[in-house]
Short mmCIF file of C-alpha atoms and ligand atoms in Angstrom, two decimals:
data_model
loop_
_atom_site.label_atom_id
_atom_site.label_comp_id
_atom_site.label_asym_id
_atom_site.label_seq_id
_atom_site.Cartn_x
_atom_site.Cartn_y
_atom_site.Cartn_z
CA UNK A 265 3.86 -98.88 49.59
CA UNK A 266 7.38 -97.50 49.87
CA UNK A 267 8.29 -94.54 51.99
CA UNK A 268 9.63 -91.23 51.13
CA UNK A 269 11.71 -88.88 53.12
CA UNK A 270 13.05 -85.80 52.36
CA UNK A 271 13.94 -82.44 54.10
CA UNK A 272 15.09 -78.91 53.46
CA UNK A 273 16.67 -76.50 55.73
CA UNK A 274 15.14 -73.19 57.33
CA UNK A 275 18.11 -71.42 56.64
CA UNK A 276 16.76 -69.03 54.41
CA UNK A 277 13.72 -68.24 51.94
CA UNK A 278 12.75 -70.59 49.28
CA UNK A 279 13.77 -70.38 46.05
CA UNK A 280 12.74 -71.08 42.47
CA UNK A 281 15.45 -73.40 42.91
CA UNK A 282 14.01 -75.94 45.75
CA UNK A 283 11.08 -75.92 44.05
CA UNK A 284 11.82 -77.21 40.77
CA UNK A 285 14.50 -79.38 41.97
CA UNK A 286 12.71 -80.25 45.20
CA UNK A 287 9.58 -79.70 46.42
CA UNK A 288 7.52 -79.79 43.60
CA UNK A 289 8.69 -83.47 43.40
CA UNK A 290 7.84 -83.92 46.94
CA UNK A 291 3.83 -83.11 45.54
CA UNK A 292 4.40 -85.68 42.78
CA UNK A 293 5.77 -88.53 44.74
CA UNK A 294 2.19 -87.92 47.02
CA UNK A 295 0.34 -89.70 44.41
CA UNK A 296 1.87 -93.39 45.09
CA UNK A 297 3.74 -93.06 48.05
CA UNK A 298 4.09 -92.89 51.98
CA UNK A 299 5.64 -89.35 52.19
CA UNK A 300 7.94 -87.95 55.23
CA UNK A 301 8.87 -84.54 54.51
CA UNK A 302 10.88 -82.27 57.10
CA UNK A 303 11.57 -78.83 57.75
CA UNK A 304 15.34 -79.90 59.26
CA UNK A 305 15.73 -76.92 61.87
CA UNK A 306 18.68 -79.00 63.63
CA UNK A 307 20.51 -78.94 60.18
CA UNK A 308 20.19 -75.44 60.15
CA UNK A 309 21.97 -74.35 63.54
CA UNK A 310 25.16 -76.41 62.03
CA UNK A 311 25.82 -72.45 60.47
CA UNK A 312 24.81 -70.08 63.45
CA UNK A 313 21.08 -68.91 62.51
CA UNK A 314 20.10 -66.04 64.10
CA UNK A 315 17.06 -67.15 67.05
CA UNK A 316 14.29 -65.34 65.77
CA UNK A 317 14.72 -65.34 62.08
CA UNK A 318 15.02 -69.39 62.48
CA UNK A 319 11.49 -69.41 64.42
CA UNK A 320 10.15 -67.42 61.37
CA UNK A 321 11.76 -69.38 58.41
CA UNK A 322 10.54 -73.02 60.04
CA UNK A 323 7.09 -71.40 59.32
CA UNK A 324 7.65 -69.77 56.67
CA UNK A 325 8.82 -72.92 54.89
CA UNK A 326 6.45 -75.17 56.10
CA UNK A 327 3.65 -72.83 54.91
CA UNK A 328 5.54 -72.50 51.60
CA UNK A 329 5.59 -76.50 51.24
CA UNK A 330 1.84 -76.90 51.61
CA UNK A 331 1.04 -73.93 49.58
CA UNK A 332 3.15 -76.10 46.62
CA UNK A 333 0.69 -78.80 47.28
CA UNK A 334 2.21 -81.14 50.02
CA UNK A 335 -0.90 -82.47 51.45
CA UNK A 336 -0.07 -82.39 55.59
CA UNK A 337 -3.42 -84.77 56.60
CA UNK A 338 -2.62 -87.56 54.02
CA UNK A 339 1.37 -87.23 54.55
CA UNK A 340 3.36 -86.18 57.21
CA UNK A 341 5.10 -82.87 58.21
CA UNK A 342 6.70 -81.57 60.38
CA UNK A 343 9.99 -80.01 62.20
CA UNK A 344 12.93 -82.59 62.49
CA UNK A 345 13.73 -80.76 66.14
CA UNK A 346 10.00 -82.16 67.36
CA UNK A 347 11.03 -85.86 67.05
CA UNK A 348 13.96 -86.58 69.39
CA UNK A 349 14.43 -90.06 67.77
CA UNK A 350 16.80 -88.11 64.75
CA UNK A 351 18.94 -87.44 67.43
CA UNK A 352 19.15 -90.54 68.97
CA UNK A 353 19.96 -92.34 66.23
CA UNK A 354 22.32 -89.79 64.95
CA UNK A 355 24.56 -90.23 67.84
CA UNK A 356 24.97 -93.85 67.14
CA UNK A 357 25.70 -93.17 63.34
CA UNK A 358 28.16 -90.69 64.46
CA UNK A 359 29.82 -93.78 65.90
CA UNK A 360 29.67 -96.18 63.16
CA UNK A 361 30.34 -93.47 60.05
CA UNK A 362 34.30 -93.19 60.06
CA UNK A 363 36.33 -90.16 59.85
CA UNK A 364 37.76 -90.85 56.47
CA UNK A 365 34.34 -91.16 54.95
CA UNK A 366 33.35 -87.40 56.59
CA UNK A 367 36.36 -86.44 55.33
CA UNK A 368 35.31 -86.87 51.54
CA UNK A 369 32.12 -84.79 51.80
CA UNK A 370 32.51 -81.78 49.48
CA UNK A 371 29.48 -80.23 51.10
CA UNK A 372 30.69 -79.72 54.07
CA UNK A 373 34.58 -78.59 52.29
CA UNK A 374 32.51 -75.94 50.58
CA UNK A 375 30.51 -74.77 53.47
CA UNK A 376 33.61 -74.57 56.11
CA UNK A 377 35.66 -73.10 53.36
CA UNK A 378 39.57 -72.18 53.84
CA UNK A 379 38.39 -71.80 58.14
CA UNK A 380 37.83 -75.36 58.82
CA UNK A 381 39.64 -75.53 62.28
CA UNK A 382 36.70 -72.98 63.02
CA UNK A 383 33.45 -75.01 61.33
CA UNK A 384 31.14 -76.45 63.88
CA UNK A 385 31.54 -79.77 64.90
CA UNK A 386 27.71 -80.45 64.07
CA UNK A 387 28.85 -78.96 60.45
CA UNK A 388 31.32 -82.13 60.02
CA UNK A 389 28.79 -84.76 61.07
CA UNK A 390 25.64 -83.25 59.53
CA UNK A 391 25.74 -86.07 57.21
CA UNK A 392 25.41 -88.73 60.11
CA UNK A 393 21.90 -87.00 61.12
CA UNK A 394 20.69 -87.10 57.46
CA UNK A 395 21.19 -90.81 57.53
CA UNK A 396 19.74 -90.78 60.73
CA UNK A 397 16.48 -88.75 59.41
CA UNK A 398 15.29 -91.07 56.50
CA UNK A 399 16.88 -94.50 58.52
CA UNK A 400 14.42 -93.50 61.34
CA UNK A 401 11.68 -93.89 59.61
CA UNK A 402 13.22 -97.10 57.04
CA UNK A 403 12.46 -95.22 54.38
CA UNK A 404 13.69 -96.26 51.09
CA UNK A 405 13.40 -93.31 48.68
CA UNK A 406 14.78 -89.87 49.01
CA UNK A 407 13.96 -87.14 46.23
CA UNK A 408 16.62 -84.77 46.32
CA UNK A 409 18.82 -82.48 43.71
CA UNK A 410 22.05 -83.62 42.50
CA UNK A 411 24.25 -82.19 45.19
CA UNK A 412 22.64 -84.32 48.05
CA UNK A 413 23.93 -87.53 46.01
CA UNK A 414 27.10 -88.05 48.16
CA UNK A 415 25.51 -87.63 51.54
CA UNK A 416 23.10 -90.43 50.50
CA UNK A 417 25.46 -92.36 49.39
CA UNK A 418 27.06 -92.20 52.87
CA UNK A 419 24.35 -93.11 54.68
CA UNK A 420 24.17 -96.15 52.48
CA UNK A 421 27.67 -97.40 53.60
CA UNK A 422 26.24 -96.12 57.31
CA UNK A 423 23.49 -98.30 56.91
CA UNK A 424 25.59 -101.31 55.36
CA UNK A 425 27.91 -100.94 58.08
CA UNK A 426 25.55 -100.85 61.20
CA UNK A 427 23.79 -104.12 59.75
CA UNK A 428 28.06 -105.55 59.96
CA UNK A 429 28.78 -104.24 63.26
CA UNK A 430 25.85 -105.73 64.94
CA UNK A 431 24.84 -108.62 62.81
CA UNK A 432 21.75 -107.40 61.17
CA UNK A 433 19.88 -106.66 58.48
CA UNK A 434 18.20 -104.05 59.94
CA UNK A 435 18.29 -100.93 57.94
CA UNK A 436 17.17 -100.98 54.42
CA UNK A 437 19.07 -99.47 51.72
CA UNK A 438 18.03 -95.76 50.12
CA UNK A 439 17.22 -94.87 46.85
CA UNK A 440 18.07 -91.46 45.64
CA UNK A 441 15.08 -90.20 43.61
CA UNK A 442 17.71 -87.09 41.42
CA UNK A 443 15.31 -85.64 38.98
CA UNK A 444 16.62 -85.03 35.71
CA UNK A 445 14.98 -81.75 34.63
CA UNK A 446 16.19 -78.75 36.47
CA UNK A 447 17.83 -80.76 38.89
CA UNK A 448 20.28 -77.60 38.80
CA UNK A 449 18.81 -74.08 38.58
CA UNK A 450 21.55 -71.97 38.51
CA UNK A 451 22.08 -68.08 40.02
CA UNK A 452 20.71 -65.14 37.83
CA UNK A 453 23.85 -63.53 38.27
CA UNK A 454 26.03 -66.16 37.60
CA UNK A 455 24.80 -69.16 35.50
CA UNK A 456 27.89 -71.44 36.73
CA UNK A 457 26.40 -70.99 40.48
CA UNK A 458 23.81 -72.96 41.88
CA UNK A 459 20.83 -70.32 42.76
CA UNK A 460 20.90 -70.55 46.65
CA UNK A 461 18.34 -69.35 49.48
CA UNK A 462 21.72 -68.53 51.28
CA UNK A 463 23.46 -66.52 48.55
CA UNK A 464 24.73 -62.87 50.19
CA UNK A 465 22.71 -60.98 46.79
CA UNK A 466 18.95 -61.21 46.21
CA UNK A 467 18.88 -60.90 42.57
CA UNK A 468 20.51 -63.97 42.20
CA UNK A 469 17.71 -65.97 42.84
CA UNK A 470 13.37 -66.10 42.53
CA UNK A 471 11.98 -66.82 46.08
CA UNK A 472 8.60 -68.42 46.10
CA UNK A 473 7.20 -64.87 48.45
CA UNK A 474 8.41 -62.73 45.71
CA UNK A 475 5.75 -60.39 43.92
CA UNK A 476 5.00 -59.59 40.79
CA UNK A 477 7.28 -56.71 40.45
CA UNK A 478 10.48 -58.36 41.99
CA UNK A 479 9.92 -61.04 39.83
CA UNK A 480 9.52 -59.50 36.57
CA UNK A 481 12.74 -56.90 37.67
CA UNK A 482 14.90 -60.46 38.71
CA UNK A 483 14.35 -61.99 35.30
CA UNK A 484 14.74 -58.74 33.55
CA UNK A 485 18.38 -57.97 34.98
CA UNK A 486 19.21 -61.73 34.72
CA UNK A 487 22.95 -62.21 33.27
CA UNK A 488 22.90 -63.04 29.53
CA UNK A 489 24.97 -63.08 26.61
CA UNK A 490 24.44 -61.25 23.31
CA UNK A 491 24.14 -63.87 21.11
CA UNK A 492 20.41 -64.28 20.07
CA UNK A 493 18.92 -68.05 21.30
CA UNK A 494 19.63 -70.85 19.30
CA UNK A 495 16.88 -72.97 17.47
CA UNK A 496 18.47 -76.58 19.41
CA UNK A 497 19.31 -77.60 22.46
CA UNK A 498 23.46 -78.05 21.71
CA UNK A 499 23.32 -73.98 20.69
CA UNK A 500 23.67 -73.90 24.56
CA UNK A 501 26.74 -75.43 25.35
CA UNK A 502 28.85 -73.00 27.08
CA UNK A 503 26.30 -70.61 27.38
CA UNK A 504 25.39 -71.33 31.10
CA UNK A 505 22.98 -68.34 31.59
CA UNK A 506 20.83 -68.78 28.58
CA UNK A 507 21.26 -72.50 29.67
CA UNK A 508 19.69 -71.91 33.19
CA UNK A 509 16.88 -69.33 31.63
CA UNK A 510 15.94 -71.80 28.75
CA UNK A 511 15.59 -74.73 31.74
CA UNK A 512 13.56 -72.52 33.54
CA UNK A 513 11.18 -72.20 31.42
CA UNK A 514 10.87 -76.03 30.11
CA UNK A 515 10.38 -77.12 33.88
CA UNK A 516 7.80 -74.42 34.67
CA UNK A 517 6.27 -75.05 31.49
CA UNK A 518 6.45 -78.85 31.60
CA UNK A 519 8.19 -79.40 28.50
CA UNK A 520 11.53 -79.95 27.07
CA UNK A 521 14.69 -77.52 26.11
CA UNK A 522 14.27 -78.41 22.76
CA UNK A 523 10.54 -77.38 22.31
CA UNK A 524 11.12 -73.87 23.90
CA UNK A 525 13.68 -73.30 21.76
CA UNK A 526 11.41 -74.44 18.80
CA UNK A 527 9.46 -71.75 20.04
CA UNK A 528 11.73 -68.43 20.87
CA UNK A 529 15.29 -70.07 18.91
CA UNK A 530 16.45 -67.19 16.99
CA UNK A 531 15.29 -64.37 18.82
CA UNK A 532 16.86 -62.22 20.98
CA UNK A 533 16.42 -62.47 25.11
CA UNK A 534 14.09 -59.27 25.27
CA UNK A 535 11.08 -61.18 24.65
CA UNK A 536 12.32 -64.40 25.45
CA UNK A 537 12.78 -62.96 29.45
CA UNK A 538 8.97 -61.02 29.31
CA UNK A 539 7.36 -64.63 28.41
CA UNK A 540 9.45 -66.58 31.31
CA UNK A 541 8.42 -63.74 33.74
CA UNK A 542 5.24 -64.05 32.96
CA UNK A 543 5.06 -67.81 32.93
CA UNK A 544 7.05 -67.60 36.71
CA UNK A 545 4.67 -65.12 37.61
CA UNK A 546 1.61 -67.50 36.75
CA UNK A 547 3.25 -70.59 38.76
CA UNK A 548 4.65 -68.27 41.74
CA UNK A 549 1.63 -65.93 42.50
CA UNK A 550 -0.48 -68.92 43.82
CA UNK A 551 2.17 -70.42 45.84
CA UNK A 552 2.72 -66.53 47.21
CA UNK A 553 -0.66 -66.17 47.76
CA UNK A 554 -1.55 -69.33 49.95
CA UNK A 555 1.78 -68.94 51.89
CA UNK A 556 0.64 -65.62 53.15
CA UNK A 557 -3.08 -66.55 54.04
CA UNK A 558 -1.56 -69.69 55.86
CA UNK A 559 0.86 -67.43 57.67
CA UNK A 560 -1.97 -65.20 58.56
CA UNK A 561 -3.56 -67.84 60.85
CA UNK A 562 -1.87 -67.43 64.82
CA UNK A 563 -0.54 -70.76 65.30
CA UNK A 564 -2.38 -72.89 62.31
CA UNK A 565 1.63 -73.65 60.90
CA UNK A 566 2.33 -74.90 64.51
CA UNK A 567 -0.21 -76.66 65.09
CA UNK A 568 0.22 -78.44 61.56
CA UNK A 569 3.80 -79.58 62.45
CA UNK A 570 3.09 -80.79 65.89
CA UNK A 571 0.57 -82.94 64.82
CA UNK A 572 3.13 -83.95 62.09
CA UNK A 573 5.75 -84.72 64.69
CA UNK A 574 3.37 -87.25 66.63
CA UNK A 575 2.95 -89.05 63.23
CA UNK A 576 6.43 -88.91 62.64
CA UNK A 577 7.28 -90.41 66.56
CA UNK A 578 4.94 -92.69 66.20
CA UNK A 579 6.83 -94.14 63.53
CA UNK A 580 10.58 -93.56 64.72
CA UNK A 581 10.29 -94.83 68.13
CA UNK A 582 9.98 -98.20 67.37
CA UNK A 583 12.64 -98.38 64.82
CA UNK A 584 15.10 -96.51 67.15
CA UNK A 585 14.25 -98.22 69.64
CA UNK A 586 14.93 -101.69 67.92
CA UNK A 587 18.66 -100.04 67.05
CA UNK A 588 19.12 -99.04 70.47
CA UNK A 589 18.60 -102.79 71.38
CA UNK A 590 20.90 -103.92 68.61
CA UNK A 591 23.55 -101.54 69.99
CA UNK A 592 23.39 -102.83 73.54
CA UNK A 593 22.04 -100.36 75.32
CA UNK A 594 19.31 -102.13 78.06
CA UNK A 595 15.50 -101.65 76.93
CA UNK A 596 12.92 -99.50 79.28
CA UNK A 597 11.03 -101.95 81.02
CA UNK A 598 7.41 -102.89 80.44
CA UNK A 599 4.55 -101.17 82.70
P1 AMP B 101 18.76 -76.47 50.48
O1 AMP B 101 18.17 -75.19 49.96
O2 AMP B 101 20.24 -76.54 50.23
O3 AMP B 101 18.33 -76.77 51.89
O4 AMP B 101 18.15 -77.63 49.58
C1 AMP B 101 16.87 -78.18 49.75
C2 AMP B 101 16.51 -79.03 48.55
O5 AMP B 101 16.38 -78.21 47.40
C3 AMP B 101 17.56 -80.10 48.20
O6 AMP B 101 16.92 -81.26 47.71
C4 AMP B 101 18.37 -79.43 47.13
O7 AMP B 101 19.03 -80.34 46.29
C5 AMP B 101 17.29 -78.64 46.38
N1 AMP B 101 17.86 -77.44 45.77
C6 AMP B 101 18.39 -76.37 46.42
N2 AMP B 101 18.82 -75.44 45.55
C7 AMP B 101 18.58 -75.94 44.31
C8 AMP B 101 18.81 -75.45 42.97
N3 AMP B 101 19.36 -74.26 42.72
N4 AMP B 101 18.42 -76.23 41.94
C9 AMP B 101 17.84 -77.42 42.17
N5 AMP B 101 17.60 -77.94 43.38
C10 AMP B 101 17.96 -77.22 44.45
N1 LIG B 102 20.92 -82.01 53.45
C1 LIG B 102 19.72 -81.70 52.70
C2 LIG B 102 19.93 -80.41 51.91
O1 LIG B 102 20.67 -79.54 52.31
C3 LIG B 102 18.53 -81.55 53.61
C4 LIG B 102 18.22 -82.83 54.32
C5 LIG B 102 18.39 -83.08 55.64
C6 LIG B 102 17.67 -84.01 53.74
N2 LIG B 102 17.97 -84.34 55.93
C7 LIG B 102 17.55 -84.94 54.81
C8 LIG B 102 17.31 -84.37 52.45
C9 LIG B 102 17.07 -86.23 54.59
C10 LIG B 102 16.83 -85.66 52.24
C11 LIG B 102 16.71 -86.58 53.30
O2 LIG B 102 19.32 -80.26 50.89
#
């Protein structure tokens, strides 16, 4: 059976957004798979995160994960800070991934912006520890949206390049897994920006806590144009917002562009946006629900990742270990 990894960073809430291009692929991939899935808390501190709102987002997320339907008992979970072996092996991809290659991430050009003498250093080689979290465990498929493409393509040429350096053929090479449908959900605001836990205004974006009521206001206000929706799929082009609200509403529906257009092409977005509200609010409330009776347990989420994080070890250990060897570095002794 092959193995999965994926993670998602604390920084924030969840959104609409990581769960139709993320998570709710993370529940699919259960079915036939050996999943890994990580709440990556030392990703997060590569942007300062303030102490106690980072304790509360690990939890919040994790709770927010199995509340989507990630199953922790049969699969693992857990917080990528618990399993020291990331880490480990980070530091030695830090010193086999070359500057030039860092150099080309547009991730980390967007995130450090025009101030990049003053971006962490942990911001430049955040790439090196994703490479390190789904090589740790040789795992060969990675579901992630579009934007993550790059940074597994690095750890590819990481992985190609540690098996060169010390005559191996030790790590295995990834697989992306980019879903196709809504592997973009754009801002409500702004349909040519990607909707973000970390953008600076709430409306732009459904988090999976919202209620009803901020829901149904969200998709009410959402940016539009005043062209009634067309009856095909190609009506959209260069209409980004109607675009992002018509893909909405296929993935959350299950179906296609082209049969929700079949549906509301031709009318205007009045009642187009009351039927997608209500639709979010059908998928959402559940997922709001269970995240807030999970919460309401002292310690159940931390509990639940611990015992994640032994799984995970369990697994990591030896595999680090073996790269350690490989590097050089002299083995602990037997007892
Ligand atoms: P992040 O929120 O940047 O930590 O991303 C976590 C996961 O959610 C990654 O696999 C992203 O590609 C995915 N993701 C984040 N935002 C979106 C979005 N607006 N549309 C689709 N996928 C997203
Ligand atoms: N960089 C990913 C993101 O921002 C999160 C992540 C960290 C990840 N480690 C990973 C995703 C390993 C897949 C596999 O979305």
């Amino acid at each position: 059976m092959q193995r999965v990894f994926s993670g998602i960073q604390p920084s924030g809430i969840p959104t609409l957004g990581n769960y139709l291009g993320a998570i709710r692929n993370w529940v699919a991939l259960q079915a036939a798979h050996e999943c890994l899935y990580c709440v990556v808390d030392l990703h997060a501190i590569t942007t300062w995160q303030d102490p106690a709102t980072l304790q509360r987002q690990t939890r919040e997320l994790a709770a927010a994960i199995i509340a989507c339907g990630v199953d922790p008992d049969r699969h693992i979970l857990f917080h990528q800070s618990a399993v020291p072996a990331h880490v480990r092996l980070a530091w030695i991809f830090n010193c086999v991934a070359r500057i030039g290659w860092l150099n080309r991430m547009t991730q980390f050009k967007d995130k450090a912006g025009k101030d990049r003498e003053n971006a962490s250093a942990g911001l430049y080689v955040y790439p090196d520890l994703m490479a390190a979290d789904i090589l740790a465990y040789h795992a060969t498929r990675v579901p992630v949206g579009d934007d993550q493409r790059q940074h597994l393509e690095l750890a590819n040429d990481i992985a190609q390049k540690f098996n060169h350096d010390y005559e191996s053929a030790f790590f295995p090479m990834i697989e992306p897994l980019i879903m196709p449908e809504a592997a973009r959900v754009m801002s409500l605001r702004d349909g040519t920006k990607k909707m973000s836990k970390s953008d600076p205004s709430d409306q732009s974006r459904i988090n999976l806590s919202d209620d009803t009521d901020a829901i149904v206001a969200k998709i009410r206000k959402a940016k539009t144009d005043a062209e009634p929706l067309p009856s095909e799929p190609q009506g959209l082009e260069g209409r980004a917002e109607a675009r992002n609200l018509v893909g909405i509403y296929a993935a959350l529906a299950g179906t296609t562009p082209a049969s929700v257009l079949a549906e509301y092409g031709g009318q205007g977005f009045a009642g187009f946006k009351i039927a997608l509200a209500e639709l979010t609010v059908t998928k959402l409330a559940p997922i709001a629900a269970e995240t807030k009776r999970l919460l309401a347990e002292p310690g159940h989420i931390d509990r639940v990742l611990f015992a994640g994080a032994a799984r995970a070890e369990a697994i990591a250990d030896p595999i680090v270990a073996e790269a350690e060897r490989l590097v050089g570095f002299l083995q602990r002794p037997a007892k």
